Coordinates of C-alpha atoms in Angstrom, one line a residue:
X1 CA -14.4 -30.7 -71.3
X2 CA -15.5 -27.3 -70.4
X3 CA -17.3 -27.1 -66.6
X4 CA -21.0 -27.6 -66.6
X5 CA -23.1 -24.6 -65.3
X6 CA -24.4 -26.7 -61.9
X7 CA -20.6 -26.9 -61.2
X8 CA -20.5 -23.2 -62.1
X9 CA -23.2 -22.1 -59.5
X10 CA -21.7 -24.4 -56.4
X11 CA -18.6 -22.2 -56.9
X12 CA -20.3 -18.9 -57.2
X13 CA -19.4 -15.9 -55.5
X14 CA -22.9 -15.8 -53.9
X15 CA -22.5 -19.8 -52.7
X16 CA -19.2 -19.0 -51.0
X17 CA -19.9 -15.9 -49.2
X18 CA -23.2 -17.3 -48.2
X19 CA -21.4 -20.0 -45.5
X20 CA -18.7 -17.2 -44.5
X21 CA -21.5 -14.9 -43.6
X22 CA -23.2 -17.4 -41.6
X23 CA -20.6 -18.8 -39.7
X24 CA -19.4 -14.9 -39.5
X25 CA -22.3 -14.0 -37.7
X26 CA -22.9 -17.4 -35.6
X27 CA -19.3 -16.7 -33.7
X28 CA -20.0 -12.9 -33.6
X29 CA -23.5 -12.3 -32.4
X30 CA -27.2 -14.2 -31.3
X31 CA -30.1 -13.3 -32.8
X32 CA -31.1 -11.2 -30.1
X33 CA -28.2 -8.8 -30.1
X34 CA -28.5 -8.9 -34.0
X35 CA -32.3 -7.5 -33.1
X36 CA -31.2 -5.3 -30.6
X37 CA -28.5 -3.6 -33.2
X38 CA -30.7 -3.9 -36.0
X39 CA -33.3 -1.5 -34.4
X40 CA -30.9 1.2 -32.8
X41 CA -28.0 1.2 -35.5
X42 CA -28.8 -0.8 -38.8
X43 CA -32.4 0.3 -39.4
X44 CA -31.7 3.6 -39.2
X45 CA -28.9 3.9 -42.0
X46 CA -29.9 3.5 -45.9
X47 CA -26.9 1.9 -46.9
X48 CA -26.4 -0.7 -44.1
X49 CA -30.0 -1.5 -44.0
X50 CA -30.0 -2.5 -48.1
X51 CA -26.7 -4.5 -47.6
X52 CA -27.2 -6.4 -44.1
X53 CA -28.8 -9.4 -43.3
X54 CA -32.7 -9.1 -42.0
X55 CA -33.5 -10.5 -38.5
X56 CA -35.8 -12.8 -39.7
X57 CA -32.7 -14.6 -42.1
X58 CA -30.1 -14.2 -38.9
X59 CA -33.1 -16.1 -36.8
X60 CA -33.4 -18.9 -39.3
X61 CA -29.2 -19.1 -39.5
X62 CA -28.2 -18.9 -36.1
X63 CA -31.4 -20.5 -34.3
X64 CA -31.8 -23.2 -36.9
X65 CA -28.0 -24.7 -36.4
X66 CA -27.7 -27.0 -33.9
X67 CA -24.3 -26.3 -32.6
X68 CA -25.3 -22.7 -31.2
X69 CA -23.9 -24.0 -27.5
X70 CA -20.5 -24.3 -29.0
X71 CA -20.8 -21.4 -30.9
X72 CA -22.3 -19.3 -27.7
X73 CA -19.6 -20.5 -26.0
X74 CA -16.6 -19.1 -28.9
X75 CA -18.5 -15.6 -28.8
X76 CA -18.5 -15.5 -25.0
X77 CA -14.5 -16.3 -24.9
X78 CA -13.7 -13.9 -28.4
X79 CA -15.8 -10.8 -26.3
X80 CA -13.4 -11.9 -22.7
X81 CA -10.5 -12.0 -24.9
X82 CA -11.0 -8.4 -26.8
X83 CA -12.6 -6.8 -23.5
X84 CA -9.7 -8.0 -21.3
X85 CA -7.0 -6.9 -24.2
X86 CA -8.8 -3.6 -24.6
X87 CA -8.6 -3.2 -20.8
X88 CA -5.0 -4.2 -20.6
X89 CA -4.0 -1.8 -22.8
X90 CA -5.8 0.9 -21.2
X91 CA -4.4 0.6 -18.2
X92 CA -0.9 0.6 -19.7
X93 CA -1.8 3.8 -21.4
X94 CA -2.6 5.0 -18.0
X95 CA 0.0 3.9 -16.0
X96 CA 2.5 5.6 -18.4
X97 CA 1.2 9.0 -18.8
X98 CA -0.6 9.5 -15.6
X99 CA 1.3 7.6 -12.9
X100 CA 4.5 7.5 -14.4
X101 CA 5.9 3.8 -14.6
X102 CA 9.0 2.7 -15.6
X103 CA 7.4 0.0 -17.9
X104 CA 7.0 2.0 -20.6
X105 CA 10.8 2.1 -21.4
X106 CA 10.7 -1.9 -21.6
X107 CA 12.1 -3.7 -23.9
X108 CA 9.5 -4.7 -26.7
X109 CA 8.6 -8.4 -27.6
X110 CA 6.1 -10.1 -29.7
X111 CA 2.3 -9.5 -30.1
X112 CA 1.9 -13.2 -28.8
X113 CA 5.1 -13.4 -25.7
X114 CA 3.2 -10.2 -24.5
X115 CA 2.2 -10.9 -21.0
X116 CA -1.1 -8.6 -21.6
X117 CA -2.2 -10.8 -24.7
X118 CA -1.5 -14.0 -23.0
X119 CA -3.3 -13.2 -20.1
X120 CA -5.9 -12.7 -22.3
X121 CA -6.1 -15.7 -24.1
X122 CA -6.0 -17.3 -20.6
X123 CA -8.8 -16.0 -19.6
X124 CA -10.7 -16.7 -22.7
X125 CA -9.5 -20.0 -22.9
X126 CA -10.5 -21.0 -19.8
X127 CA -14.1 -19.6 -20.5
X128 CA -14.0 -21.8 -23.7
X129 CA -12.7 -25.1 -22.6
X130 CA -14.6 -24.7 -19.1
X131 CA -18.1 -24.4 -20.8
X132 CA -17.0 -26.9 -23.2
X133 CA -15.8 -29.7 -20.6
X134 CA -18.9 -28.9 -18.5
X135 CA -21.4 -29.4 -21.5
X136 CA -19.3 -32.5 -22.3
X137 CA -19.4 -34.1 -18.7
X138 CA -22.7 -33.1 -18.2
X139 CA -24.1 -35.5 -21.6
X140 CA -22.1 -38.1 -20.7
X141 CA -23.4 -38.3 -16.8
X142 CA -26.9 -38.8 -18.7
X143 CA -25.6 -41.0 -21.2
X144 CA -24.1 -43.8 -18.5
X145 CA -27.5 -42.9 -16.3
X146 CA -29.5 -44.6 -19.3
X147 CA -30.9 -47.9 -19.4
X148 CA -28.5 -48.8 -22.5
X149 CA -25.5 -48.1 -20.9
X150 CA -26.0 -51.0 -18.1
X151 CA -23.1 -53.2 -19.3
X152 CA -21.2 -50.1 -19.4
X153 CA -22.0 -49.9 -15.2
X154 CA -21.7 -53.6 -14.7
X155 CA -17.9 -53.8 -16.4
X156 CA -16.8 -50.6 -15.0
X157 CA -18.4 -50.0 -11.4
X158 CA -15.9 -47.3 -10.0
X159 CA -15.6 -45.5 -13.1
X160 CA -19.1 -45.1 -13.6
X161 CA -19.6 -44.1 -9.9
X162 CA -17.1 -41.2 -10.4
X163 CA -18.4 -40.4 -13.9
X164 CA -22.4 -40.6 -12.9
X165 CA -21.7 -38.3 -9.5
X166 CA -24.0 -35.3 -9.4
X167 CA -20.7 -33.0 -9.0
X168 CA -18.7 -34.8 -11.7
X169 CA -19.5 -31.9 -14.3
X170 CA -18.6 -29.5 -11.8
X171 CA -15.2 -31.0 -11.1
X172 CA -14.5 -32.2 -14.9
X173 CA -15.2 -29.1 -15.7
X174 CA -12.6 -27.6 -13.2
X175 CA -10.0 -28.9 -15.4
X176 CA -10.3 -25.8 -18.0
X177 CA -8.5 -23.9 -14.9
X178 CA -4.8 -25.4 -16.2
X179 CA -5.0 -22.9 -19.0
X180 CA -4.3 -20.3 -16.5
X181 CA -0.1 -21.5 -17.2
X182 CA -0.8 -19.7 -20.2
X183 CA 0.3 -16.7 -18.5
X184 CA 3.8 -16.4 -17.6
X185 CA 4.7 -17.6 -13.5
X186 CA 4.8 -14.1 -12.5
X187 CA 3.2 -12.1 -9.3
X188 CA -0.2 -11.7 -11.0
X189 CA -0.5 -15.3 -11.5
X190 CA -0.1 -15.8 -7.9
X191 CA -2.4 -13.4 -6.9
X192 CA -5.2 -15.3 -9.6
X193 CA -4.6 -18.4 -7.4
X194 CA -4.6 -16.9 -4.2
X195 CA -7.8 -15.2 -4.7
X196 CA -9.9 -17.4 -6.2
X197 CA -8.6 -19.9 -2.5
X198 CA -9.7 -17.2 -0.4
X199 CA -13.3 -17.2 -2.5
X200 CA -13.3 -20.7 -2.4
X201 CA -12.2 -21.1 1.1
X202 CA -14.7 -18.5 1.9
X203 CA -17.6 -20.4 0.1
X204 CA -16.9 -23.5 1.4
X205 CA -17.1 -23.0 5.0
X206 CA -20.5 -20.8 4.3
X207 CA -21.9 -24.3 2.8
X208 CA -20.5 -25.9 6.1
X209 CA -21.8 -23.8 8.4
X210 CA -25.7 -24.1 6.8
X211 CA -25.3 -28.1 6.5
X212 CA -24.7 -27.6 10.6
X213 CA -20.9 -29.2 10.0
X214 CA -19.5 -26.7 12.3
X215 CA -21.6 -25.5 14.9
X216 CA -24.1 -28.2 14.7
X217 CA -27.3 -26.8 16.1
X218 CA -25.9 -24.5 18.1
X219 CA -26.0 -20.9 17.5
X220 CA -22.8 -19.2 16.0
X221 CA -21.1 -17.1 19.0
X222 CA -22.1 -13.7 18.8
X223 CA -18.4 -12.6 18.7
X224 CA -17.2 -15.0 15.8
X225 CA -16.8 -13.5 12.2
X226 CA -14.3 -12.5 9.0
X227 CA -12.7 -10.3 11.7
X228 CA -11.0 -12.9 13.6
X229 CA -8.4 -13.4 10.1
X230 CA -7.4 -9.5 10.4
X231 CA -4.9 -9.4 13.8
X232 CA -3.3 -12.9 12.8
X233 CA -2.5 -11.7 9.1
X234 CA -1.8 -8.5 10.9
X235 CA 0.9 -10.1 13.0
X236 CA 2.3 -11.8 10.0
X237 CA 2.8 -9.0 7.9
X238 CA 4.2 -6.6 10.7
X239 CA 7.0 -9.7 11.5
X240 CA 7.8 -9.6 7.8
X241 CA 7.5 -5.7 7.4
X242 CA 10.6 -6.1 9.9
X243 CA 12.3 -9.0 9.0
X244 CA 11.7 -9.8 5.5
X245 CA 10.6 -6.5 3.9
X246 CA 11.3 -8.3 0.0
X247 CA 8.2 -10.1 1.1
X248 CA 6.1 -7.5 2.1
X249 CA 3.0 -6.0 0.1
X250 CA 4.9 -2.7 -1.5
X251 CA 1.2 -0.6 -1.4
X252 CA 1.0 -1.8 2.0
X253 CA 4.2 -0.8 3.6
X254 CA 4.0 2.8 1.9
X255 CA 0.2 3.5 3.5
X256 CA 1.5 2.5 6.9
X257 CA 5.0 4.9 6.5
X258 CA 2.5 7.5 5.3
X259 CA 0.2 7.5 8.5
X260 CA 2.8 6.9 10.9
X261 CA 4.1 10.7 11.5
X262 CA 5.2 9.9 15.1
X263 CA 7.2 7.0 14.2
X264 CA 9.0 7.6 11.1
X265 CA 11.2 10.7 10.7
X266 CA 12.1 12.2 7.2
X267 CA 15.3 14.8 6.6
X268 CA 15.1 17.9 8.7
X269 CA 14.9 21.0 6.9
X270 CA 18.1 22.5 7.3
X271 CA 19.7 19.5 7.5
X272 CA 22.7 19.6 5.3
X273 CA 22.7 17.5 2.0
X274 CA 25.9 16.5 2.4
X275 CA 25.3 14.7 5.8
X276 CA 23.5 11.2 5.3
X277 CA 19.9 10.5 6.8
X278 CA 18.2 7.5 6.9
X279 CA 15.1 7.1 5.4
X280 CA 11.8 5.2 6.8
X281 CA 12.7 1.9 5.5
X282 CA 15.9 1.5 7.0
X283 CA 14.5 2.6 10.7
X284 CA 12.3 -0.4 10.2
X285 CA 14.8 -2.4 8.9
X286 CA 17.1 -1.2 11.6
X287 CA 13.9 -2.7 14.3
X288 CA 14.8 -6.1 13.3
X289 CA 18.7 -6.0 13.5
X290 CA 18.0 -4.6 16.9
X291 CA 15.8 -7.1 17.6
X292 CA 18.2 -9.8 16.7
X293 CA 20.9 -7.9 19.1
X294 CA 18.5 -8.9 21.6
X295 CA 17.4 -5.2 22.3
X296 CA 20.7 -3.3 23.5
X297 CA 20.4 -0.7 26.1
X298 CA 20.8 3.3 24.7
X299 CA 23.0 5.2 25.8
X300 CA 22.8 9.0 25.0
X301 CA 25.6 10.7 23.1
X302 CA 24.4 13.9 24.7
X303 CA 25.5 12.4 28.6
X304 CA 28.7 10.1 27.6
X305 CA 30.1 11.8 24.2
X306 CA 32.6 9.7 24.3
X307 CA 31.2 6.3 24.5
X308 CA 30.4 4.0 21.7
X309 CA 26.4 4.5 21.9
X310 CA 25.2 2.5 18.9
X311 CA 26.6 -1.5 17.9
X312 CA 28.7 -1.2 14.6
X313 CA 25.1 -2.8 12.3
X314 CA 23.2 -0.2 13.7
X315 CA 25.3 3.0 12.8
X316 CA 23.0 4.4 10.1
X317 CA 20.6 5.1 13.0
X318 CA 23.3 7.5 14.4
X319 CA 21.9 11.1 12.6
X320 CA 18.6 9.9 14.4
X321 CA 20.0 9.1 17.8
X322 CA 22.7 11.6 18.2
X323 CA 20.1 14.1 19.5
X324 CA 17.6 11.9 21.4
X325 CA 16.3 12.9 24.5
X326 CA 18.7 12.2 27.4
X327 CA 16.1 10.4 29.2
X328 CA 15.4 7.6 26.9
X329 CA 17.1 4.2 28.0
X330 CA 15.7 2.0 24.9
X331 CA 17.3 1.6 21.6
X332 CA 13.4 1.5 20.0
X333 CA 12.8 4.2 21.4
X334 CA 15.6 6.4 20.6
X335 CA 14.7 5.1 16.8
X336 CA 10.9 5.9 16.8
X337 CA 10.3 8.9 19.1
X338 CA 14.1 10.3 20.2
X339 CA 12.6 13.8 21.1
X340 CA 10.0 12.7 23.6
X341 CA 11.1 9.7 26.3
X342 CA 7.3 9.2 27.2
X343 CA 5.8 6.4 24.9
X344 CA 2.1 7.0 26.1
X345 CA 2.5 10.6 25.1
X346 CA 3.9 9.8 21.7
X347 CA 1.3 7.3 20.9
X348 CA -1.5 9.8 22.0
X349 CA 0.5 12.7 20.3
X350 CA -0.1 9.7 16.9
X351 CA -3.7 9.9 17.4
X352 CA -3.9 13.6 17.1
X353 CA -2.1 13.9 14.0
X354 CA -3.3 10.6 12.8
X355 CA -6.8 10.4 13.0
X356 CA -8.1 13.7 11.7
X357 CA -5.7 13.0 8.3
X358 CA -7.9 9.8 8.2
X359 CA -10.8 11.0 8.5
X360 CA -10.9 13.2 6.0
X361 CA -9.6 10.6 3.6
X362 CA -12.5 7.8 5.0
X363 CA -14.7 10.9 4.2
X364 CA -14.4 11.6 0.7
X365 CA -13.8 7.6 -0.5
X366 CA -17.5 7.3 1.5
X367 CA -18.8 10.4 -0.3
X368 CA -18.0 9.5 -3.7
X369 CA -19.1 6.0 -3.2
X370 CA -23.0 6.9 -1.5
X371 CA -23.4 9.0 -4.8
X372 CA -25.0 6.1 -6.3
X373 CA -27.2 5.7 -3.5
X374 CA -28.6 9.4 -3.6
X375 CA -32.4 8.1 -3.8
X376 CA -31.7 7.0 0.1
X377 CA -30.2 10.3 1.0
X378 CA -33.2 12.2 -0.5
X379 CA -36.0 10.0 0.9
X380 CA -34.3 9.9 4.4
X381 CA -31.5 12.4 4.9
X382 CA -30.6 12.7 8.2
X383 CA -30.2 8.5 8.4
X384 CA -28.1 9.1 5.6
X385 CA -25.8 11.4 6.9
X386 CA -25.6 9.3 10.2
X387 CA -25.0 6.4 8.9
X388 CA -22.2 8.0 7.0
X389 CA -20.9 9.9 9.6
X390 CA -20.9 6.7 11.8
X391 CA -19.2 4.2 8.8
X392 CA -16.0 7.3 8.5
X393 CA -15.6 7.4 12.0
X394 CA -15.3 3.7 12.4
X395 CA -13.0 3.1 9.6
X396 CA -10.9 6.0 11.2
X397 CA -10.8 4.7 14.4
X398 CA -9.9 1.2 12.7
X399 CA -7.4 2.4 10.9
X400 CA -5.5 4.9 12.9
X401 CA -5.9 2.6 15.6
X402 CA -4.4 -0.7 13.8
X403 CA -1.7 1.3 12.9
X404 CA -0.8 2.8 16.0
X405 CA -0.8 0.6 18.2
X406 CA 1.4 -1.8 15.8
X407 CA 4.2 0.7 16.2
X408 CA 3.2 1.6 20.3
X409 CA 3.6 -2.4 21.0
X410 CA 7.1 -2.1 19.7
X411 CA 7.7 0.3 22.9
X412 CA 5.1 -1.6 25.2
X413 CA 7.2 -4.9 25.0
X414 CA 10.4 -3.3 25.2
X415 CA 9.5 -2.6 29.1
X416 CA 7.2 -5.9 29.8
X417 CA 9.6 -8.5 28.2
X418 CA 12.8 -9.7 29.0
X419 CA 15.2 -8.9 26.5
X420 CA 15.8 -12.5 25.8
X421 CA 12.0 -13.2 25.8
X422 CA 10.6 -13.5 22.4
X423 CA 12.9 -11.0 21.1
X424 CA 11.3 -11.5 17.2
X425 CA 8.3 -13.3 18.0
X426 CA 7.2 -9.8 20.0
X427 CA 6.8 -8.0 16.6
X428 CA 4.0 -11.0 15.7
X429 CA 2.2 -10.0 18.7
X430 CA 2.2 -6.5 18.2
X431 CA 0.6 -6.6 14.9
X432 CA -2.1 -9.7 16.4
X433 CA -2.6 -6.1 19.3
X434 CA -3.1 -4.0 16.1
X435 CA -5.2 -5.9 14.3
X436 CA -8.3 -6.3 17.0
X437 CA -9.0 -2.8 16.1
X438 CA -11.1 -5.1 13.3
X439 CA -13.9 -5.5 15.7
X440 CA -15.0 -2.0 15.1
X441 CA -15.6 -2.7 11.3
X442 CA -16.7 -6.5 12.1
X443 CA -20.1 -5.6 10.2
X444 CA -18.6 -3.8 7.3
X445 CA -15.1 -4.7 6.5
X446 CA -15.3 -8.2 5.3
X447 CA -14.0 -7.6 2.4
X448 CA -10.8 -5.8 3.7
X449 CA -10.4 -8.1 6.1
X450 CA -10.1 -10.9 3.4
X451 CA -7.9 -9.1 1.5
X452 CA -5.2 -8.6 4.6
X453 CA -5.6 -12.5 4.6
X454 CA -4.5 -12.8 1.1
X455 CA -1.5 -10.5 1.4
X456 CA -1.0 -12.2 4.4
X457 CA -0.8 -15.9 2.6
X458 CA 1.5 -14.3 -0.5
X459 CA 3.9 -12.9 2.6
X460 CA 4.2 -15.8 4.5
X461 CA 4.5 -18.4 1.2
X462 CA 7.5 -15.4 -0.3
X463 CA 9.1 -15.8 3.7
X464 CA 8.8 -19.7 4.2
X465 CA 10.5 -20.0 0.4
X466 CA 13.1 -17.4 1.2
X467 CA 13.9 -19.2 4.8
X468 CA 14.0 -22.9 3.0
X469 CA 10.7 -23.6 5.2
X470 CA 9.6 -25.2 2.1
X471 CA 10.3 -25.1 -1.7
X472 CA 8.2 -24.7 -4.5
X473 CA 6.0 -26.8 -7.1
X474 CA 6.6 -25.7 -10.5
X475 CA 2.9 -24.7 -11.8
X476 CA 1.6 -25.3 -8.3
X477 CA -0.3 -21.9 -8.4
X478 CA -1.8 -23.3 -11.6
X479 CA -2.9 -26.1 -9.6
X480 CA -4.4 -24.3 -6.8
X481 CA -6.4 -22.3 -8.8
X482 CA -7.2 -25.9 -10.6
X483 CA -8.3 -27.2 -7.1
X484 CA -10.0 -23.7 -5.8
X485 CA -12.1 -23.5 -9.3
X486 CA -13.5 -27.0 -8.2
X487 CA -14.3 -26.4 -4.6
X488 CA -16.2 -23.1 -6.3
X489 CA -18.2 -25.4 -8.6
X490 CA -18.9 -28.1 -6.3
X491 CA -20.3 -25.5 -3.0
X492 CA -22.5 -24.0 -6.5
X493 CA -23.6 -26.8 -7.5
X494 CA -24.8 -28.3 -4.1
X495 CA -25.9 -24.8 -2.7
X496 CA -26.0 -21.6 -4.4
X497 CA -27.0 -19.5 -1.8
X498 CA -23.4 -20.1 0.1
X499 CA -21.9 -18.5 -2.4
X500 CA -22.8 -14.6 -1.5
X501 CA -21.9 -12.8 -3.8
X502 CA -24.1 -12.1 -6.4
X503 CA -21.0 -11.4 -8.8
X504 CA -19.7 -14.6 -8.6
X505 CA -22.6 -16.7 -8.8
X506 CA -22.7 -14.9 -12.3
X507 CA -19.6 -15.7 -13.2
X508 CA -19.7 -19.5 -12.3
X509 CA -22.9 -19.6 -14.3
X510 CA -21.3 -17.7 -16.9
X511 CA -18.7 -20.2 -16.8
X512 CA -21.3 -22.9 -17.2
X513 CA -22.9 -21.5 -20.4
X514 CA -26.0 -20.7 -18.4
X515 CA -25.8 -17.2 -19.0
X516 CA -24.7 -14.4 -16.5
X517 CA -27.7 -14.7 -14.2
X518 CA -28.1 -14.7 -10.7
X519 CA -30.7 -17.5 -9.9
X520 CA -30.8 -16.9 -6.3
X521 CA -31.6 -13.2 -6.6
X522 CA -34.4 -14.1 -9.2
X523 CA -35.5 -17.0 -7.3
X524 CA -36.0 -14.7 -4.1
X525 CA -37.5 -12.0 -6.1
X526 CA -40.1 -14.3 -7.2
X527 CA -40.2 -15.9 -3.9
X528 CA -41.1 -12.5 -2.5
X529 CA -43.9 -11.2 -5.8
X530 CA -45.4 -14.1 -4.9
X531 CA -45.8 -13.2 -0.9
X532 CA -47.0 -10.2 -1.8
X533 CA -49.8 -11.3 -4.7

């Protein structure tokens, strides 16, 4: 029986593409982006404009379907997943032709066990299933809040207590966080969860301290602040630069060797190839066996040639301490400053070579970054300048002083303490010395000062695992970023304003599929048109 011509049209070329382009369009742009490129790109080309959709027909497809949240929510995680791929792979690129990584030689896998692709589709995922699960937890609250769903409430009283809470979207929605095990269990993983504690830790005690939790209604002491965190994770990650240097931040260690001219000695010219010289890491390295030796007394090579000067684990120190100064009676010594015996006069001798270096450095990071801000510096140019002037010499002074006086406490408790007395612990309190160079940048340096807290937590969690001070949870990252993500939500949803940082209050109402918006900022704006009207 041959096919009848209705059967003919459903099956039409036209009646097929007509859904593809639809759904096509739905999942790629809204109807406002469609507008936006019809006017600057489409409209202005002959061919594009006969063969592409008009707005009007993309208004009546995409606004006229019903499921746009859902299909908001797959453009919003395709765009993360192509932006974050595209930005992967750029960085790849640069890393292997301008900074010269060994990666590029790796060996190749496939498309999908790339670590940069599944990242990726973490990060899109989460987007996805988080908007998803907050949407879905969100109808359901105001389903089981309705007058029909009393028997529901009767039978089931906790459940619909936990279900009909005003954070239980927040939290439910928390759960799209386990996608992060997506990615492999590697560093950067870590770092995800770590991060998003600190911001969550950070949030959390802002929404304390304006509920009146913490100080009640007492003022906040003039001296507390973000600075307190910087000598504590400072003395953590000078005890591990010694002792555990596997679980020390890499970047870190190499800026502190850098700036530390006084203390760390490289091959002297002349010195003969052949001959072996130790380099920075093992002086340091050499600190904490010396330490552990209970800090053995120096005795110069130069006055007793033939006495056994150094212990048998510290004899790669001996190109070093074959020609210290004579007067020197401290092992630490002889390893950081062997030509001068005065440890005042080397740390002073640190500042002058130190800070200047810094400075300049503070000085053209500050430069670069107030070019944005050149409306200020034309309006009001001297305030400009001095307030630059004053934020460089701050951060140089913060700096060169953390630095220095790290390394200077190593000599200052070799001739306080007993030998016996703290003999590790010491190190810890020379980097706790160090770090109250923070209250010079108190006002400023929040953000550095949380990021020294989260190397600081990464160190200590690599040292307590390496010592068997505890072992680890297999996806537990994955779960504190689970638990962090909630905390986040939960401070958002019961105060936005705790959450300062205008960045991240868009991306938790990205998150939510309310759009990236700030609705504090507009909230004060219009808070402040209408003052002025």
């Amino acid at each position: 029986m041959p096919p009848s011509p209705a059967s003919e049209k459903r099956v039409s070329a036209k009646s097929t593409a007509d859904p593809i382009l639809r759904n096509a369009l739905r999942y790629t742009v809204s109807a406002k982006e469609y507008e936006t490129l019809h006017k600057y790109i489409i409209s202005r080309s002959k061919v594009l404009k006969r063969n592409a959709p008009s707005v009007a027909k993309v208004e009546r497809i995409i606004d006229g379907n019903q499921s746009d949240y859902n299909a908001s929510a797959i453009r919003a995680a395709t765009r993360v997943f192509v932006t974050s791929a595209a930005a992967l792979r750029l960085w790849k690129l640069v890393g292997e032709r301008f900074l010269g990584r060994q990666d590029a030689k790796a060996k190749k896998v496939p498309v999908w066990r790339h670590p940069n692709f599944r990242l990726s589709l973490s990060l899109s995922t989460i987007l996805l299933l988080h908007r998803i699960l907050f949407r879905f937890f969100t109808r359901l609250r105001a389903y089981l809040l309705a007058d029909e769903a009393k028997p529901f409430r009767r039978r089931n009283v906790q459940i619909s207590r936990t279900l009909t809470s005003s954070l239980a979207p927040a939290i439910g929605a928390s759960l799209a966080g386990f996608m992060l095990a997506v990615y492999p269990a590697d560093q950067l993983r870590v770092t995800i969860a770590i991060y998003t504690l600190s911001r969550a830790a950070e949030f959390a005690y802002n929404h304390a301290e304006e509920e009146g939790w913490i100080w009640g209604k007492k003022e906040r002491p003039w001296w507390w602040g973000s600075w307190l965190i910087y000598p504590i994770s400072c003395g953590q990650l000078l005890h591990a630069f010694v002792f555990d240097r596997d679980c020390f931040p890499a970047p870190f260690g190499s800026f502190i060797l850098k700036n530390s001219p006084q203390y760390t000695h490289s091959r002297p010219k002349g010195y003969p190839s052949n001959l072996p010289w130790p380099n920075t890491l093992d002086v340091v390295e050499n600190l904490g066996e010396i330490a552990r030796l209970h800090y053995p007394p120096f005795i110069s090579p130069i006055l007793f040639p033939n006495s056994t000067t150094l212990p048998p684990t510290l004899s790669s120190l001996n190109p070093i301490t074959s020609s210290a100064h004579p007067l020197i009676t401290s092992l630490t010594c002889a390893s950081l400053h062997p030509t001068d015996p005065s440890c005042l006069r080397t740390y002073l001798t640190y500042w002058l070579r130190t800070f200047p270096r810094l400075f300049k450095f503070f000085s053209s990071i500050f430069l670069v970054l107030s070019l944005p801000k050149y409306a200020s510096f034309y309006r009001a140019p001297i305030q400009s300048l001095q307030s630059l002037f004053s934020r460089t010499l701050r951060y140089s002074f913060f700096v060169s002083g953390s630095i220095g006086t790290s390394w200077a406490a190593i000599c200052f408790f070799q001739q306080l303490l007993p030998k016996h007395l703290l003999a590790t612990q010491r190190f810890f309190l020379g980097g706790m010395a160090g770090g109250m160079w923070g209250w010079l940048v108190r006002s400023d340096a929040r953000g550095e000062f949380l990021y020294g807290a989260r190397a600081s937590i990464d160190s200590l969690w690599k040292v307590g695992r390496k010592r068997g001070w505890w072992r680890g949870i297999r996806g537990g990252d994955v779960g504190l970023f689970v638990a962090s993500l909630a905390v986040i939500n939960v401070v958002y949803e019961r105060d936005a304003r705790a959450v300062r940082s205008r960045i991240a209050r868009r991306t938790v109402s990205s998150l939510r599929g309310e759009g990236w918006r700030d609705y504090v900022s507009e909230e004060e704006a219009e808070e402040r048109r209408s003052l002025g009207q």
